[in-house]
Amino acid sequence: MATDSQPEVIIYVVSDSAGDTGELVVRAAIAQFHPINADIRRAPFVHDEASLERFVLQAKEHSAIMLYTLVLPGLRDRMVEFARIHEVTAIDLLGSLITSLESKTNRKSRQEPGLNHVLDEDYFRKVEAVEFAVKYDDMRDTTGILKADIVLVGVSRTSKTPLSMYLAHKQFKVANVPLMPELDPPDELFQIPKEKVVGLTIDINYLNGIRKERLKALGLPDSAAYATTARIERELKYAAQITDRIGCLVIDVSHRAVEETASLILEYIESN
């Protein structure tokens, strides 16, 4: 049984650059298995065989999957060899595409790691947005509500955090606020334009299943109050009262991938 120290799946993202591309792909894939408990471990700026094999051995030790974005052909070849020797599942995200492009264009690739991370204004905006999402996650600091481009509100397990990170990679500063009947919502929620706030709701039975799986993953009985339909119904009614009071958009995230919900949010934000 998975716990916080033993997630359901461990994925190493190995790169000879920052590893952003690989991590984004992994998070997009993991979103299809929500609420899976995944541990994504990034191994950036790997430029030598010793470091590469060390991460392969770590992946083997933890029965992990590896995804790599290695531009340098020598390292790609060694990764294939190390993965075969140590019997580790390793997925090449860029290699086959680069080879196909070389064949199609009759040109060799530049074989320079990190070319997609030119330090331009867009790159720094994305970094700033990601840092913002981490800092203002789950209402740890309510002042972020006043600074955010988008504020997500909803009960526990409605994908607020993964949505915040996804939107951050689109350069939006996102704060998220959990809504619980025992806690008054922060005053800042009612001080910003309602167009900046997006409420997230979910089907009672669907959330019941998600919360039960979460409790199991933590090694707790799925009969805990957190996962009962009565508790969930109470939370959702309370959240609806808050979003009605704000007058904001509300999106039902039941059976929706993070990307799909994010697309709806972006369409709404861009239309206002």
Coordinates of N, CA, C and O in Angstrom, one line a residue, residues 77-167:
D77 N 22.9 7.4 -26.0 CA 23.4 6.0 -26.2 C 23.7 5.3 -24.9 O 23.3 4.2 -24.7
R78 N 24.4 6.0 -24.0 CA 24.7 5.4 -22.7 C 23.5 5.2 -21.9 O 23.4 4.2 -21.1
M79 N 22.5 6.1 -21.9 CA 21.3 5.9 -21.2 C 20.6 4.6 -21.6 O 20.1 3.8 -20.8
V80 N 20.5 4.3 -22.9 CA 19.9 3.1 -23.4 C 20.7 1.9 -22.9 O 20.1 0.9 -22.5
E81 N 22.0 2.0 -22.9 CA 22.9 0.9 -22.4 C 22.7 0.7 -20.9 O 22.5 -0.5 -20.5
F82 N 22.7 1.7 -20.1 CA 22.6 1.6 -18.7 C 21.2 1.0 -18.3 O 21.0 0.2 -17.4
A83 N 20.2 1.5 -19.0 CA 18.8 1.0 -18.8 C 18.7 -0.5 -19.1 O 18.0 -1.2 -18.3
R84 N 19.3 -0.9 -20.1 CA 19.3 -2.3 -20.5 C 20.1 -3.2 -19.5 O 19.6 -4.2 -19.0
I85 N 21.2 -2.7 -19.1 CA 22.1 -3.5 -18.1 C 21.4 -3.6 -16.8 O 21.4 -4.6 -16.2
H86 N 20.8 -2.5 -16.3 CA 20.2 -2.5 -15.0 C 18.7 -2.8 -15.0 O 18.1 -2.7 -13.9
E87 N 18.2 -3.1 -16.1 CA 16.8 -3.5 -16.3 C 15.8 -2.4 -15.7 O 15.0 -2.7 -14.9
V88 N 16.0 -1.2 -16.2 CA 15.2 -0.1 -15.8 C 14.4 0.4 -17.0 O 14.9 0.5 -18.1
T89 N 13.1 0.7 -16.8 CA 12.3 1.3 -17.8 C 12.7 2.7 -18.1 O 12.6 3.6 -17.2
A90 N 13.2 3.0 -19.3 CA 13.6 4.4 -19.6 C 13.0 4.8 -20.9 O 13.0 4.1 -21.9
I91 N 12.4 6.0 -20.9 CA 11.6 6.5 -22.1 C 12.4 7.7 -22.7 O 12.6 8.7 -21.9
D92 N 12.7 7.6 -23.9 CA 13.4 8.7 -24.6 C 12.4 9.7 -25.2 O 11.7 9.3 -26.2
L93 N 12.3 10.9 -24.7 CA 11.3 11.8 -25.1 C 11.7 12.5 -26.4 O 10.9 12.8 -27.2
L94 N 13.0 12.8 -26.6 CA 13.4 13.6 -27.7 C 14.2 12.9 -28.8 O 14.2 13.3 -29.9
G95 N 14.8 11.8 -28.4 CA 15.8 11.2 -29.3 C 15.2 10.8 -30.7 O 15.7 11.1 -31.7
S96 N 14.1 10.0 -30.7 CA 13.5 9.6 -31.9 C 13.0 10.8 -32.8 O 13.1 10.7 -34.0
L97 N 12.5 11.8 -32.1 CA 12.0 13.0 -32.8 C 13.2 13.7 -33.5 O 13.1 14.1 -34.6
I98 N 14.3 13.9 -32.7 CA 15.4 14.5 -33.3 C 16.0 13.7 -34.5 O 16.3 14.3 -35.5
T99 N 16.0 12.4 -34.4 CA 16.5 11.6 -35.4 C 15.6 11.7 -36.7 O 16.1 11.8 -37.8
S100 N 14.3 11.7 -36.4 CA 13.4 11.9 -37.6 C 13.5 13.2 -38.2 O 13.4 13.3 -39.5
L101 N 13.7 14.3 -37.4 CA 13.9 15.6 -38.0 C 15.2 15.7 -38.8 O 15.2 16.4 -39.9
E102 N 16.2 15.1 -38.3 CA 17.5 15.1 -39.1 C 17.3 14.4 -40.4 O 17.8 14.9 -41.4
S103 N 16.6 13.3 -40.4 CA 16.3 12.5 -41.7 C 15.5 13.3 -42.6 O 15.7 13.4 -43.8
K104 N 14.4 14.0 -42.1 CA 13.5 14.7 -42.9 C 14.1 16.0 -43.5 O 13.9 16.3 -44.7
T105 N 15.0 16.7 -42.7 CA 15.5 17.9 -43.1 C 16.9 17.8 -43.8 O 17.5 18.7 -44.3
N106 N 17.5 16.5 -43.6 CA 18.8 16.3 -44.1 C 19.8 17.2 -43.5 O 20.8 17.6 -44.1
R107 N 19.6 17.5 -42.2 CA 20.5 18.4 -41.4 C 20.7 17.8 -40.1 O 19.9 17.1 -39.5
K108 N 21.9 18.0 -39.5 CA 22.2 17.5 -38.2 C 21.7 18.5 -37.1 O 21.7 19.7 -37.4
S109 N 21.2 18.0 -36.0 CA 20.8 18.9 -35.0 C 22.0 19.6 -34.3 O 23.1 19.1 -34.5
R110 N 21.7 20.7 -33.6 CA 22.8 21.5 -33.1 C 23.4 20.8 -31.8 O 24.5 21.1 -31.4
Q111 N 22.6 19.8 -31.3 CA 23.1 19.1 -30.1 C 23.6 20.0 -29.0 O 24.7 19.8 -28.4
E112 N 22.8 21.0 -28.7 CA 23.1 21.9 -27.6 C 22.0 21.9 -26.6 O 20.8 22.2 -26.9
P113 N 22.2 21.4 -25.4 CA 21.2 21.3 -24.4 C 20.6 22.7 -24.0 O 21.4 23.7 -24.0
G114 N 19.4 22.8 -23.7 CA 18.8 24.0 -23.2 C 18.4 25.1 -24.2 O 18.2 26.2 -23.8
L115 N 18.4 24.8 -25.5 CA 18.1 25.8 -26.5 C 16.7 26.4 -26.3 O 16.4 27.5 -26.7
N116 N 15.8 25.5 -25.8 CA 14.4 26.0 -25.6 C 14.3 26.8 -24.3 O 13.2 27.2 -24.0
H117 N 15.4 27.1 -23.6 CA 15.3 27.9 -22.4 C 16.1 29.2 -22.5 O 16.9 29.5 -21.6
V118 N 16.0 29.8 -23.6 CA 16.7 31.1 -23.8 C 16.1 32.0 -22.7 O 14.9 32.1 -22.4
L119 N 17.0 32.7 -22.0 CA 16.6 33.5 -20.9 C 16.0 34.8 -21.3 O 16.6 35.9 -21.1
D120 N 14.9 34.7 -21.9 CA 14.2 35.9 -22.4 C 13.1 36.3 -21.3 O 12.9 35.6 -20.3
E121 N 12.3 37.3 -21.6 CA 11.3 37.8 -20.7 C 10.3 36.7 -20.4 O 9.8 36.6 -19.3
D122 N 9.9 36.0 -21.4 CA 8.8 35.0 -21.2 C 9.3 33.9 -20.2 O 8.5 33.4 -19.4
Y123 N 10.6 33.5 -20.4 CA 11.1 32.5 -19.5 C 11.1 32.9 -18.0 O 10.7 32.2 -17.1
F124 N 11.5 34.2 -17.8 CA 11.5 34.7 -16.4 C 10.1 34.8 -15.8 O 9.9 34.7 -14.7
R125 N 9.2 35.2 -16.7 CA 7.8 35.3 -16.3 C 7.3 33.9 -15.8 O 6.5 33.8 -14.8
K126 N 7.6 32.9 -16.5 CA 7.2 31.6 -16.1 C 7.8 31.1 -14.8 O 7.1 30.6 -13.9
V127 N 9.1 31.4 -14.7 CA 9.7 31.0 -13.4 C 9.1 31.8 -12.2 O 8.8 31.2 -11.2
E128 N 8.8 33.1 -12.4 CA 8.2 33.9 -11.4 C 6.8 33.4 -11.1 O 6.4 33.3 -9.9
A129 N 6.1 32.9 -12.1 CA 4.7 32.4 -11.8 C 4.7 31.1 -11.1 O 3.9 30.9 -10.2
V130 N 5.7 30.2 -11.4 CA 5.8 29.0 -10.7 C 6.1 29.2 -9.2 O 5.6 28.6 -8.3
E131 N 7.1 30.1 -9.0 CA 7.4 30.5 -7.6 C 6.2 31.0 -6.8 O 6.0 30.8 -5.7
F132 N 5.5 31.8 -7.5 CA 4.3 32.4 -6.9 C 3.3 31.3 -6.5 O 2.7 31.3 -5.4
A133 N 3.0 30.4 -7.4 CA 2.1 29.3 -7.2 C 2.5 28.5 -5.9 O 1.7 28.1 -5.1
V134 N 3.8 28.2 -5.8 CA 4.3 27.5 -4.7 C 4.1 28.3 -3.4 O 3.6 27.7 -2.3
K135 N 4.4 29.6 -3.4 CA 4.3 30.4 -2.2 C 2.9 30.6 -1.7 O 2.6 30.6 -0.5
Y136 N 2.0 30.7 -2.7 CA 0.6 31.0 -2.3 C -0.4 29.8 -2.5 O -1.5 29.9 -2.9
D137 N 0.2 28.6 -2.2 CA -0.6 27.4 -2.3 C -1.4 27.1 -1.0 O -0.8 27.3 0.1
D138 N -2.6 26.8 -1.2 CA -3.5 26.4 0.0 C -3.5 27.5 1.1 O -3.5 27.2 2.3
M139 N -3.6 28.8 0.7 CA -3.8 29.9 1.6 C -2.8 30.0 2.7 O -3.1 30.5 3.8
R140 N -1.6 29.6 2.4 CA -0.6 29.8 3.5 C -0.3 31.2 3.7 O 0.1 31.6 4.8
D141 N -0.5 32.1 2.7 CA -0.3 33.5 2.8 C -1.5 34.2 2.0 O -1.4 34.2 0.8
T142 N -2.4 34.7 2.7 CA -3.6 35.3 2.0 C -3.3 36.5 1.2 O -4.1 36.9 0.3
T143 N -2.2 37.2 1.4 CA -1.9 38.4 0.6 C -1.7 38.1 -0.8 O -1.8 39.0 -1.7
G144 N -1.4 36.8 -1.1 CA -1.2 36.4 -2.5 C -2.5 36.6 -3.3 O -2.5 36.7 -4.6
I145 N -3.6 36.5 -2.7 CA -4.9 36.7 -3.4 C -5.0 38.0 -4.1 O -5.5 38.1 -5.2
L146 N -4.5 39.1 -3.4 CA -4.5 40.4 -4.0 C -3.5 40.6 -5.2 O -3.7 41.5 -6.0
K147 N -2.5 39.8 -5.2 CA -1.4 39.9 -6.2 C -1.7 38.9 -7.4 O -1.0 39.1 -8.4
A148 N -2.6 38.0 -7.3 CA -2.7 36.9 -8.3 C -3.4 37.4 -9.5 O -4.3 38.2 -9.5
D149 N -3.1 36.7 -10.6 CA -3.9 36.9 -11.9 C -5.2 36.0 -11.8 O -6.2 36.4 -12.3
I150 N -5.0 34.9 -11.2 CA -6.2 33.9 -11.0 C -6.2 33.4 -9.6 O -5.1 33.1 -9.1
V151 N -7.4 33.3 -9.0 CA -7.5 32.7 -7.7 C -8.5 31.5 -7.8 O -9.6 31.7 -8.2
L152 N -8.0 30.3 -7.4 CA -8.8 29.1 -7.5 C -9.4 28.8 -6.1 O -8.6 28.9 -5.1
V153 N -10.7 28.6 -6.0 CA -11.3 28.2 -4.7 C -12.0 26.9 -4.8 O -12.7 26.7 -5.9
G154 N -12.0 26.1 -3.8 CA -12.8 24.9 -3.8 C -12.4 24.0 -2.6 O -11.5 24.3 -1.9
V155 N -13.2 22.9 -2.5 CA -12.9 22.0 -1.4 C -11.7 21.2 -1.7 O -11.1 21.2 -2.8
S156 N -11.2 20.4 -0.7 CA -10.1 19.6 -0.8 C -10.2 18.5 -1.9 O -11.3 17.9 -2.1
R157 N -9.2 18.3 -2.7 CA -9.1 17.3 -3.8 C -9.9 17.7 -5.0 O -10.4 16.8 -5.7
T158 N -9.9 19.0 -5.3 CA -10.5 19.4 -6.6 C -9.5 19.9 -7.5 O -9.8 20.7 -8.4
S159 N -8.2 19.5 -7.4 CA -7.1 19.7 -8.3 C -6.6 21.2 -8.3 O -6.1 21.7 -9.3
K160 N -6.8 21.9 -7.2 CA -6.4 23.3 -7.1 C -4.9 23.4 -7.3 O -4.4 24.2 -8.1
T161 N -4.1 22.6 -6.6 CA -2.6 22.7 -6.7 C -2.1 22.3 -8.1 O -1.3 23.1 -8.7
P162 N -2.5 21.2 -8.7 CA -2.0 20.9 -10.0 C -2.4 21.9 -11.1 O -1.7 22.2 -12.0
L163 N -3.6 22.4 -10.9 CA -4.1 23.5 -11.8 C -3.2 24.7 -11.7 O -2.9 25.4 -12.7
S164 N -2.9 25.1 -10.4 CA -2.1 26.3 -10.2 C -0.7 26.1 -10.9 O -0.2 27.1 -11.6
M165 N -0.1 24.9 -10.8 CA 1.2 24.7 -11.4 C 1.1 24.7 -13.0 O 1.9 25.3 -13.7
Y166 N 0.0 24.1 -13.5 CA -0.2 24.1 -14.9 C -0.4 25.5 -15.5 O 0.3 25.9 -16.5
L167 N -1.2 26.3 -14.8 CA -1.4 27.7 -15.3 C -0.2 28.5 -15.1 O 0.1 29.5 -15.8

